Amino acid sequence: MGYSETVLKLISSFSLALIITSFGAVVTRNLRYATYIYAVQALLLTTIISLFATASPTLFLWAAVAFITKFLIITWLLLSFIKGMPEYEVKAIIGFAPSVVIVTLLVIILYEITHKYVHFLAPTTLATEEPFRTNVAVSLIVFTLGLYGILTRRDAFKTAIGLCLLENGAHLSLVSLAPGLRETVIIGIVTDVVLGVYLLLFIIRGLREVAGTTDTYHLTELHW
């Protein structure tokens, strides 16, 4: 594909760093820290897309859009939302220590299985090469951790963080499996989740104003 060894190593390194940021964004209970960690992940993903763009220049457009939407707009939306909120999230369904254990096991199992049997998930020659093989494994891990965050957190704000992780995992797989296609840029831009995050935060703000909390358990107390 025309990538230098340095670029390929940087892509692998930044890709693996996405696992660390996903881990931190899911397990940390401090809402501001979770937002900052998401912002770091957004920058890492933008950098990865830019590195792929060194051989497929059209990807620079997606990288620019990702920087504006994922890093600038979504981070600003999240930070603006948590002003006046408690410092820590509502107590999660699964506590901090068990979550660390579960997430660690998920990362190890998914990485080993996906890295070993990548041809079942992405039956292409490119997916069996590095760093594309690693990126496929990482994208599934980031996606799964986002889903884990949505399912195990009672705080609706952390649901928004989980949604952002889901999208980042999907976009990493997209740019890794088809970096040379023009359609990749279009799909990457139109599937940006910034509007979804805005609408979700708008709904959560309504929940907080009515119920006085962002605890999703209180949704059952709302009536027409």
Tab-separated table of C-alpha atoms in Angstrom:
chain	number	residue	atom	x	y	z
A	1	MET	CA	0.000	0.000	0.000
A	2	GLY	CA	3.068	2.259	0.030
A	3	TYR	CA	3.486	2.789	3.772
A	4	SER	CA	6.930	3.165	5.281
A	5	GLU	CA	8.022	0.964	8.187
A	6	THR	CA	7.902	3.983	10.487
A	7	VAL	CA	4.301	4.756	9.536
A	8	LEU	CA	3.252	1.126	10.036
A	9	LYS	CA	4.870	1.024	13.482
A	10	LEU	CA	3.211	4.298	14.462
A	11	ILE	CA	-0.184	2.987	13.323
A	12	SER	CA	0.279	-0.162	15.447
A	13	SER	CA	1.409	1.824	18.493
A	14	PHE	CA	-1.430	4.361	18.332
A	15	SER	CA	-3.916	1.574	17.640
A	16	LEU	CA	-2.859	-0.332	20.776
A	17	ALA	CA	-3.121	2.936	22.731
A	18	LEU	CA	-6.832	2.993	21.804
A	19	ILE	CA	-7.291	-0.061	24.040
A	20	ILE	CA	-5.798	1.803	27.007
A	21	THR	CA	-8.003	4.844	26.445
A	22	SER	CA	-11.113	2.686	26.027
A	23	PHE	CA	-10.244	0.887	29.260
A	24	GLY	CA	-9.837	4.191	31.095
A	25	ALA	CA	-12.979	5.804	29.677
A	26	VAL	CA	-15.106	2.834	30.730
A	27	VAL	CA	-13.807	2.077	34.228
A	28	THR	CA	-13.060	5.570	35.588
A	29	ARG	CA	-15.914	6.951	37.672
A	30	ASN	CA	-14.797	10.579	37.402
A	31	LEU	CA	-16.857	12.100	34.589
A	32	ARG	CA	-14.335	14.814	33.718
A	33	TYR	CA	-11.483	12.318	33.545
A	34	ALA	CA	-13.604	10.024	31.357
A	35	THR	CA	-14.186	12.952	28.987
A	36	TYR	CA	-10.487	13.824	28.858
A	37	ILE	CA	-9.617	10.192	28.134
A	38	TYR	CA	-12.181	10.135	25.314
A	39	ALA	CA	-10.585	13.318	23.905
A	40	VAL	CA	-7.168	11.600	23.879
A	41	GLN	CA	-8.700	8.644	22.051
A	42	ALA	CA	-10.264	10.969	19.478
A	43	LEU	CA	-6.850	12.514	18.840
A	44	LEU	CA	-5.248	9.071	18.525
A	45	LEU	CA	-7.862	7.931	16.003
A	46	THR	CA	-7.484	11.159	14.028
A	47	THR	CA	-3.717	10.588	13.956
A	48	ILE	CA	-4.185	6.997	12.750
A	49	ILE	CA	-6.445	8.169	9.897
A	50	SER	CA	-3.826	10.818	9.015
A	51	LEU	CA	-1.105	8.158	8.918
A	52	PHE	CA	-3.201	6.039	6.543
A	53	ALA	CA	-3.677	9.193	4.477
A	54	THR	CA	0.067	9.341	3.728
A	55	ALA	CA	-0.628	6.641	1.116
A	56	SER	CA	-4.276	7.545	0.404
A	57	PRO	CA	-4.429	11.373	0.466
A	58	THR	CA	-8.242	11.540	0.249
A	59	LEU	CA	-8.279	10.280	3.829
A	60	PHE	CA	-6.888	13.652	4.965
A	61	LEU	CA	-10.406	15.048	4.469
A	62	TRP	CA	-11.836	12.440	6.851
A	63	ALA	CA	-8.989	13.120	9.312
A	64	ALA	CA	-9.821	16.841	9.293
A	65	VAL	CA	-13.538	16.180	9.806
A	66	ALA	CA	-12.755	13.676	12.577
A	67	PHE	CA	-10.546	16.222	14.356
A	68	ILE	CA	-13.293	18.861	14.243
A	69	THR	CA	-16.185	16.586	15.187
A	70	LYS	CA	-14.705	13.884	17.431
A	71	PHE	CA	-12.078	15.946	19.231
A	72	LEU	CA	-13.331	19.534	19.217
A	73	ILE	CA	-17.147	19.385	19.031
A	74	ILE	CA	-17.919	16.182	20.942
A	75	THR	CA	-15.358	16.926	23.675
A	76	TRP	CA	-16.842	20.415	24.055
A	77	LEU	CA	-20.382	18.980	24.186
A	78	LEU	CA	-19.372	16.476	26.872
A	79	LEU	CA	-17.470	19.008	28.990
A	80	SER	CA	-20.315	21.523	28.702
A	81	PHE	CA	-22.835	18.905	29.780
A	82	ILE	CA	-21.051	17.874	33.000
A	83	LYS	CA	-20.845	21.453	34.316
A	84	GLY	CA	-22.836	21.499	37.536
A	85	MET	CA	-23.039	17.714	37.676
A	86	PRO	CA	-21.588	15.557	40.477
A	87	GLU	CA	-17.903	14.777	40.009
A	88	TYR	CA	-18.496	11.037	39.868
A	89	GLU	CA	-20.936	8.923	37.877
A	90	VAL	CA	-23.967	7.234	39.426
A	91	LYS	CA	-22.929	3.941	40.992
A	92	ALA	CA	-22.533	1.420	38.181
A	93	ILE	CA	-24.229	-1.965	37.952
A	94	ILE	CA	-20.796	-3.595	38.119
A	95	GLY	CA	-18.328	-1.943	40.519
A	96	PHE	CA	-14.842	-0.622	39.780
A	97	ALA	CA	-12.753	-3.647	40.821
A	98	PRO	CA	-14.927	-6.276	39.062
A	99	SER	CA	-15.034	-4.034	35.981
A	100	VAL	CA	-11.236	-3.856	35.879
A	101	VAL	CA	-11.059	-7.656	36.003
A	102	ILE	CA	-13.819	-8.176	33.406
A	103	VAL	CA	-12.474	-5.554	31.009
A	104	THR	CA	-8.929	-6.931	31.322
A	105	LEU	CA	-10.161	-10.440	30.519
A	106	LEU	CA	-12.230	-9.146	27.594
A	107	VAL	CA	-9.195	-7.364	26.163
A	108	ILE	CA	-6.937	-10.419	26.462
A	109	ILE	CA	-9.487	-12.916	25.095
A	110	LEU	CA	-10.705	-10.730	22.219
A	111	TYR	CA	-7.170	-9.748	21.207
A	112	GLU	CA	-5.911	-13.334	21.182
A	113	ILE	CA	-8.910	-14.797	19.360
A	114	THR	CA	-9.336	-11.977	16.841
A	115	HIS	CA	-5.616	-11.689	16.164
A	116	LYS	CA	-5.378	-15.448	15.588
A	117	TYR	CA	-8.562	-15.952	13.556
A	118	VAL	CA	-8.779	-12.595	11.794
A	119	HIS	CA	-9.497	-14.293	8.447
A	120	PHE	CA	-12.943	-15.323	9.771
A	121	LEU	CA	-13.857	-11.721	10.612
A	122	ALA	CA	-12.228	-10.063	7.612
A	123	PRO	CA	-11.521	-12.570	4.817
A	124	THR	CA	-9.118	-10.346	2.898
A	125	THR	CA	-5.380	-10.594	2.276
A	126	LEU	CA	-4.852	-7.120	3.700
A	127	ALA	CA	-6.431	-8.074	7.033
A	128	THR	CA	-3.843	-10.825	7.568
A	129	GLU	CA	-0.953	-8.353	7.359
A	130	GLU	CA	0.357	-5.990	10.023
A	131	PRO	CA	-0.719	-3.484	11.257
A	132	PHE	CA	-4.119	-4.239	9.701
A	133	ARG	CA	-4.458	-7.527	11.620
A	134	THR	CA	-3.819	-5.744	14.917
A	135	ASN	CA	-6.207	-2.941	13.979
A	136	VAL	CA	-9.038	-5.398	13.352
A	137	ALA	CA	-8.467	-6.917	16.796
A	138	VAL	CA	-8.259	-3.485	18.436
A	139	SER	CA	-11.381	-2.210	16.667
A	140	LEU	CA	-13.409	-5.171	17.986
A	141	ILE	CA	-12.040	-4.568	21.495
A	142	VAL	CA	-12.856	-0.831	21.423
A	143	PHE	CA	-16.348	-1.602	20.069
A	144	THR	CA	-16.938	-4.268	22.749
A	145	LEU	CA	-15.721	-2.025	25.581
A	146	GLY	CA	-18.081	0.704	24.379
A	147	LEU	CA	-20.937	-1.794	24.456
A	148	TYR	CA	-19.832	-2.973	27.907
A	149	GLY	CA	-19.911	0.621	29.134
A	150	ILE	CA	-23.432	1.158	27.813
A	151	LEU	CA	-24.753	-2.056	29.373
A	152	THR	CA	-23.109	-1.797	32.795
A	153	ARG	CA	-23.285	1.932	33.616
A	154	ARG	CA	-26.384	3.430	35.211
A	155	ASP	CA	-25.258	6.995	34.522
A	156	ALA	CA	-26.692	8.139	31.195
A	157	PHE	CA	-23.646	10.343	30.589
A	158	LYS	CA	-21.424	7.260	30.516
A	159	THR	CA	-23.833	5.839	27.925
A	160	ALA	CA	-22.841	8.744	25.667
A	161	ILE	CA	-19.164	7.944	26.271
A	162	GLY	CA	-19.878	4.292	25.378
A	163	LEU	CA	-21.572	5.386	22.148
A	164	CYS	CA	-18.454	7.375	21.202
A	165	LEU	CA	-16.277	4.303	21.801
A	166	LEU	CA	-18.579	2.169	19.634
A	167	GLU	CA	-18.176	4.611	16.775
A	168	ASN	CA	-14.409	4.848	17.179
A	169	GLY	CA	-14.102	1.053	17.026
A	170	ALA	CA	-16.199	0.921	13.858
A	171	HIS	CA	-14.194	3.723	12.228
A	172	LEU	CA	-10.865	2.059	13.067
A	173	SER	CA	-11.980	-1.130	11.310
A	174	LEU	CA	-13.273	0.885	8.339
A	175	VAL	CA	-10.046	2.809	7.762
A	176	SER	CA	-7.940	-0.320	8.346
A	177	LEU	CA	-9.793	-2.643	5.974
A	178	ALA	CA	-10.384	-0.255	3.082
A	179	PRO	CA	-7.949	2.681	3.332
A	180	GLY	CA	-7.587	3.048	-0.425
A	181	LEU	CA	-11.280	3.357	-1.346
A	182	ARG	CA	-12.872	6.777	-1.945
A	183	GLU	CA	-16.058	5.417	-0.387
A	184	THR	CA	-14.195	4.984	2.903
A	185	VAL	CA	-13.932	8.764	3.287
A	186	ILE	CA	-17.614	9.273	2.511
A	187	ILE	CA	-18.786	6.513	4.847
A	188	GLY	CA	-16.450	7.734	7.590
A	189	ILE	CA	-17.800	11.283	7.388
A	190	VAL	CA	-21.510	10.503	7.058
A	191	THR	CA	-21.433	7.969	9.917
A	192	ASP	CA	-19.920	10.495	12.308
A	193	VAL	CA	-21.817	10.290	15.563
A	194	VAL	CA	-21.648	13.966	16.547
A	195	LEU	CA	-25.353	14.543	15.861
A	196	GLY	CA	-26.249	11.368	17.761
A	197	VAL	CA	-24.197	12.466	20.778
A	198	TYR	CA	-25.840	15.912	20.706
A	199	LEU	CA	-29.338	14.397	20.639
A	200	LEU	CA	-28.458	11.865	23.356
A	201	LEU	CA	-27.094	14.598	25.637
A	202	PHE	CA	-30.212	16.689	24.914
A	203	ILE	CA	-32.395	13.796	26.087
A	204	ILE	CA	-30.204	13.178	29.144
A	205	ARG	CA	-30.441	16.868	30.061
A	206	GLY	CA	-34.223	16.550	29.916
A	207	LEU	CA	-34.032	13.505	32.190
A	208	ARG	CA	-31.889	15.445	34.668
A	209	GLU	CA	-34.278	18.401	34.690
A	210	VAL	CA	-37.334	16.192	35.287
A	211	ALA	CA	-35.923	13.509	37.574
A	212	GLY	CA	-33.043	15.476	39.097
A	213	THR	CA	-30.564	12.768	38.184
A	214	THR	CA	-28.889	11.057	35.230
A	215	ASP	CA	-29.492	7.627	36.753
A	216	THR	CA	-31.195	5.557	34.055
A	217	TYR	CA	-32.929	3.513	36.761
A	218	HIS	CA	-35.154	6.548	37.350
A	219	LEU	CA	-36.465	6.338	33.780
A	220	THR	CA	-39.067	3.861	35.030
A	221	GLU	CA	-40.466	6.570	37.320
A	222	LEU	CA	-41.256	8.894	34.410
A	223	HIS	CA	-44.827	8.924	33.103
A	224	TRP	CA	-46.677	10.707	30.324
